[in-house]
Amino acid sequence: MNAWAPGGALVASIEVTAATVQRGDVIQLGGRACRVRDLFRLSQGAKQLVFESGELLTIHARTRLVAVRSLRRR
C-alpha cells in the first residue's frame, strides 16, 4: 500500500527485518506506533532499536515486522 502523507511524503507499508530496518521507520507494537530513533548492531545479525519514546526493542536476525516508511519527494 502506498499513499501520500501531509508534507508531500509517500508512505508505504513494508516488512522489515534486522537487516532492512532504518531510522525513521514506524513500527506498530502493542497497538502503539513507535518511530525508530536509533539502532545498534548486535551479535549474530540482531539489532537493538531505540524508539523516540525511549523504549528499546531487540530483534533477532530472522524477526519480521510490519512498518511504515516515508519516502520523501525530491
PDB file of C-alpha atoms in Angstrom:
ATOM      1  CA  MET A   1       0.000   0.000   0.000  1.00  0.00           C
ATOM      2  CA  ASN A   2       1.354   3.402  -0.972  1.00  0.00           C
ATOM      3  CA  ALA A   3      -0.306   6.679  -0.011  1.00  0.00           C
ATOM      4  CA  TRP A   4       0.504  10.369   0.144  1.00  0.00           C
ATOM      5  CA  ALA A   5       1.031  11.857   3.590  1.00  0.00           C
ATOM      6  CA  PRO A   6       0.875  15.532   4.576  1.00  0.00           C
ATOM      7  CA  GLY A   7       4.060  17.332   3.616  1.00  0.00           C
ATOM      8  CA  GLY A   8       4.413  15.600   0.266  1.00  0.00           C
ATOM      9  CA  ALA A   9       5.893  12.329   1.531  1.00  0.00           C
ATOM     10  CA  LEU A  10       4.967   8.999   0.010  1.00  0.00           C
ATOM     11  CA  VAL A  11       4.394   6.361   2.705  1.00  0.00           C
ATOM     12  CA  ALA A  12       4.377   2.606   2.244  1.00  0.00           C
ATOM     13  CA  SER A  13       3.667  -0.376   4.479  1.00  0.00           C
ATOM     14  CA  ILE A  14       6.652  -2.682   4.265  1.00  0.00           C
ATOM     15  CA  GLU A  15       8.051  -5.736   6.009  1.00  0.00           C
ATOM     16  CA  VAL A  16      11.307  -5.067   7.851  1.00  0.00           C
ATOM     17  CA  THR A  17      13.930  -7.363   9.322  1.00  0.00           C
ATOM     18  CA  ALA A  18      17.052  -6.650  11.342  1.00  0.00           C
ATOM     19  CA  ALA A  19      18.894  -6.263   8.027  1.00  0.00           C
ATOM     20  CA  THR A  20      16.451  -3.759   6.483  1.00  0.00           C
ATOM     21  CA  VAL A  21      15.120  -1.633   9.370  1.00  0.00           C
ATOM     22  CA  GLN A  22      16.062   2.058   9.141  1.00  0.00           C
ATOM     23  CA  ARG A  23      15.925   5.144  11.326  1.00  0.00           C
ATOM     24  CA  GLY A  24      12.549   6.830  10.901  1.00  0.00           C
ATOM     25  CA  ASP A  25      10.590   3.609  10.275  1.00  0.00           C
ATOM     26  CA  VAL A  26       7.310   3.493  12.212  1.00  0.00           C
ATOM     27  CA  ILE A  27       6.590   0.073  13.717  1.00  0.00           C
ATOM     28  CA  GLN A  28       3.304  -0.783  15.414  1.00  0.00           C
ATOM     29  CA  LEU A  29       3.867  -2.608  18.692  1.00  0.00           C
ATOM     30  CA  GLY A  30       1.024  -3.469  21.044  1.00  0.00           C
ATOM     31  CA  GLY A  31      -1.317  -1.054  19.290  1.00  0.00           C
ATOM     32  CA  ARG A  32       1.134   1.866  19.511  1.00  0.00           C
ATOM     33  CA  ALA A  33       3.001   3.367  16.596  1.00  0.00           C
ATOM     34  CA  CYS A  34       6.684   3.703  17.527  1.00  0.00           C
ATOM     35  CA  ARG A  35       9.223   5.592  15.385  1.00  0.00           C
ATOM     36  CA  VAL A  36      12.793   4.245  15.295  1.00  0.00           C
ATOM     37  CA  ARG A  37      15.174   6.972  16.519  1.00  0.00           C
ATOM     38  CA  ASP A  38      18.398   4.957  16.552  1.00  0.00           C
ATOM     39  CA  LEU A  39      19.589   1.395  16.115  1.00  0.00           C
ATOM     40  CA  PHE A  40      22.592  -0.646  17.170  1.00  0.00           C
ATOM     41  CA  ARG A  41      24.062  -3.745  15.594  1.00  0.00           C
ATOM     42  CA  LEU A  42      24.372  -6.743  17.925  1.00  0.00           C
ATOM     43  CA  SER A  43      25.965 -10.160  17.522  1.00  0.00           C
ATOM     44  CA  GLN A  44      24.607 -12.788  15.111  1.00  0.00           C
ATOM     45  CA  GLY A  45      22.774 -10.239  12.941  1.00  0.00           C
ATOM     46  CA  ALA A  46      20.445  -8.929  15.657  1.00  0.00           C
ATOM     47  CA  LYS A  47      19.734  -5.219  16.201  1.00  0.00           C
ATOM     48  CA  GLN A  48      18.553  -3.150  19.124  1.00  0.00           C
ATOM     49  CA  LEU A  49      16.063  -0.445  18.165  1.00  0.00           C
ATOM     50  CA  VAL A  50      15.686   2.746  20.198  1.00  0.00           C
ATOM     51  CA  PHE A  51      12.319   4.434  19.735  1.00  0.00           C
ATOM     52  CA  GLU A  52      11.553   8.152  20.118  1.00  0.00           C
ATOM     53  CA  SER A  53       9.639   7.283  23.295  1.00  0.00           C
ATOM     54  CA  GLY A  54      12.875   5.922  24.814  1.00  0.00           C
ATOM     55  CA  GLU A  55      11.777   2.293  24.690  1.00  0.00           C
ATOM     56  CA  LEU A  56      14.125  -0.414  23.410  1.00  0.00           C
ATOM     57  CA  LEU A  57      13.379  -3.455  21.260  1.00  0.00           C
ATOM     58  CA  THR A  58      15.894  -6.139  20.353  1.00  0.00           C
ATOM     59  CA  ILE A  59      15.079  -8.067  17.197  1.00  0.00           C
ATOM     60  CA  HIS A  60      16.657 -11.318  16.062  1.00  0.00           C
ATOM     61  CA  ALA A  61      18.127 -11.612  12.566  1.00  0.00           C
ATOM     62  CA  ARG A  62      15.058 -13.575  11.357  1.00  0.00           C
ATOM     63  CA  THR A  63      12.380 -11.424  13.046  1.00  0.00           C
ATOM     64  CA  ARG A  64       9.915  -9.850  10.602  1.00  0.00           C
ATOM     65  CA  LEU A  65       7.814  -6.796  11.483  1.00  0.00           C
ATOM     66  CA  VAL A  66       5.426  -4.604   9.510  1.00  0.00           C
ATOM     67  CA  ALA A  67       6.454  -0.953   9.375  1.00  0.00           C
ATOM     68  CA  VAL A  68       5.542   2.281   7.618  1.00  0.00           C
ATOM     69  CA  ARG A  69       8.350   4.039   5.803  1.00  0.00           C
ATOM     70  CA  SER A  70       8.234   7.612   4.456  1.00  0.00           C
ATOM     71  CA  LEU A  71       9.831   8.228   1.101  1.00  0.00           C
ATOM     72  CA  ARG A  72      10.495  11.933   0.666  1.00  0.00           C
ATOM     73  CA  ARG A  73       9.954  13.561  -2.710  1.00  0.00           C
ATOM     74  CA  ARG A  74      12.935  15.353  -4.177  1.00  0.00           C
TER      75      ARG A  74
END
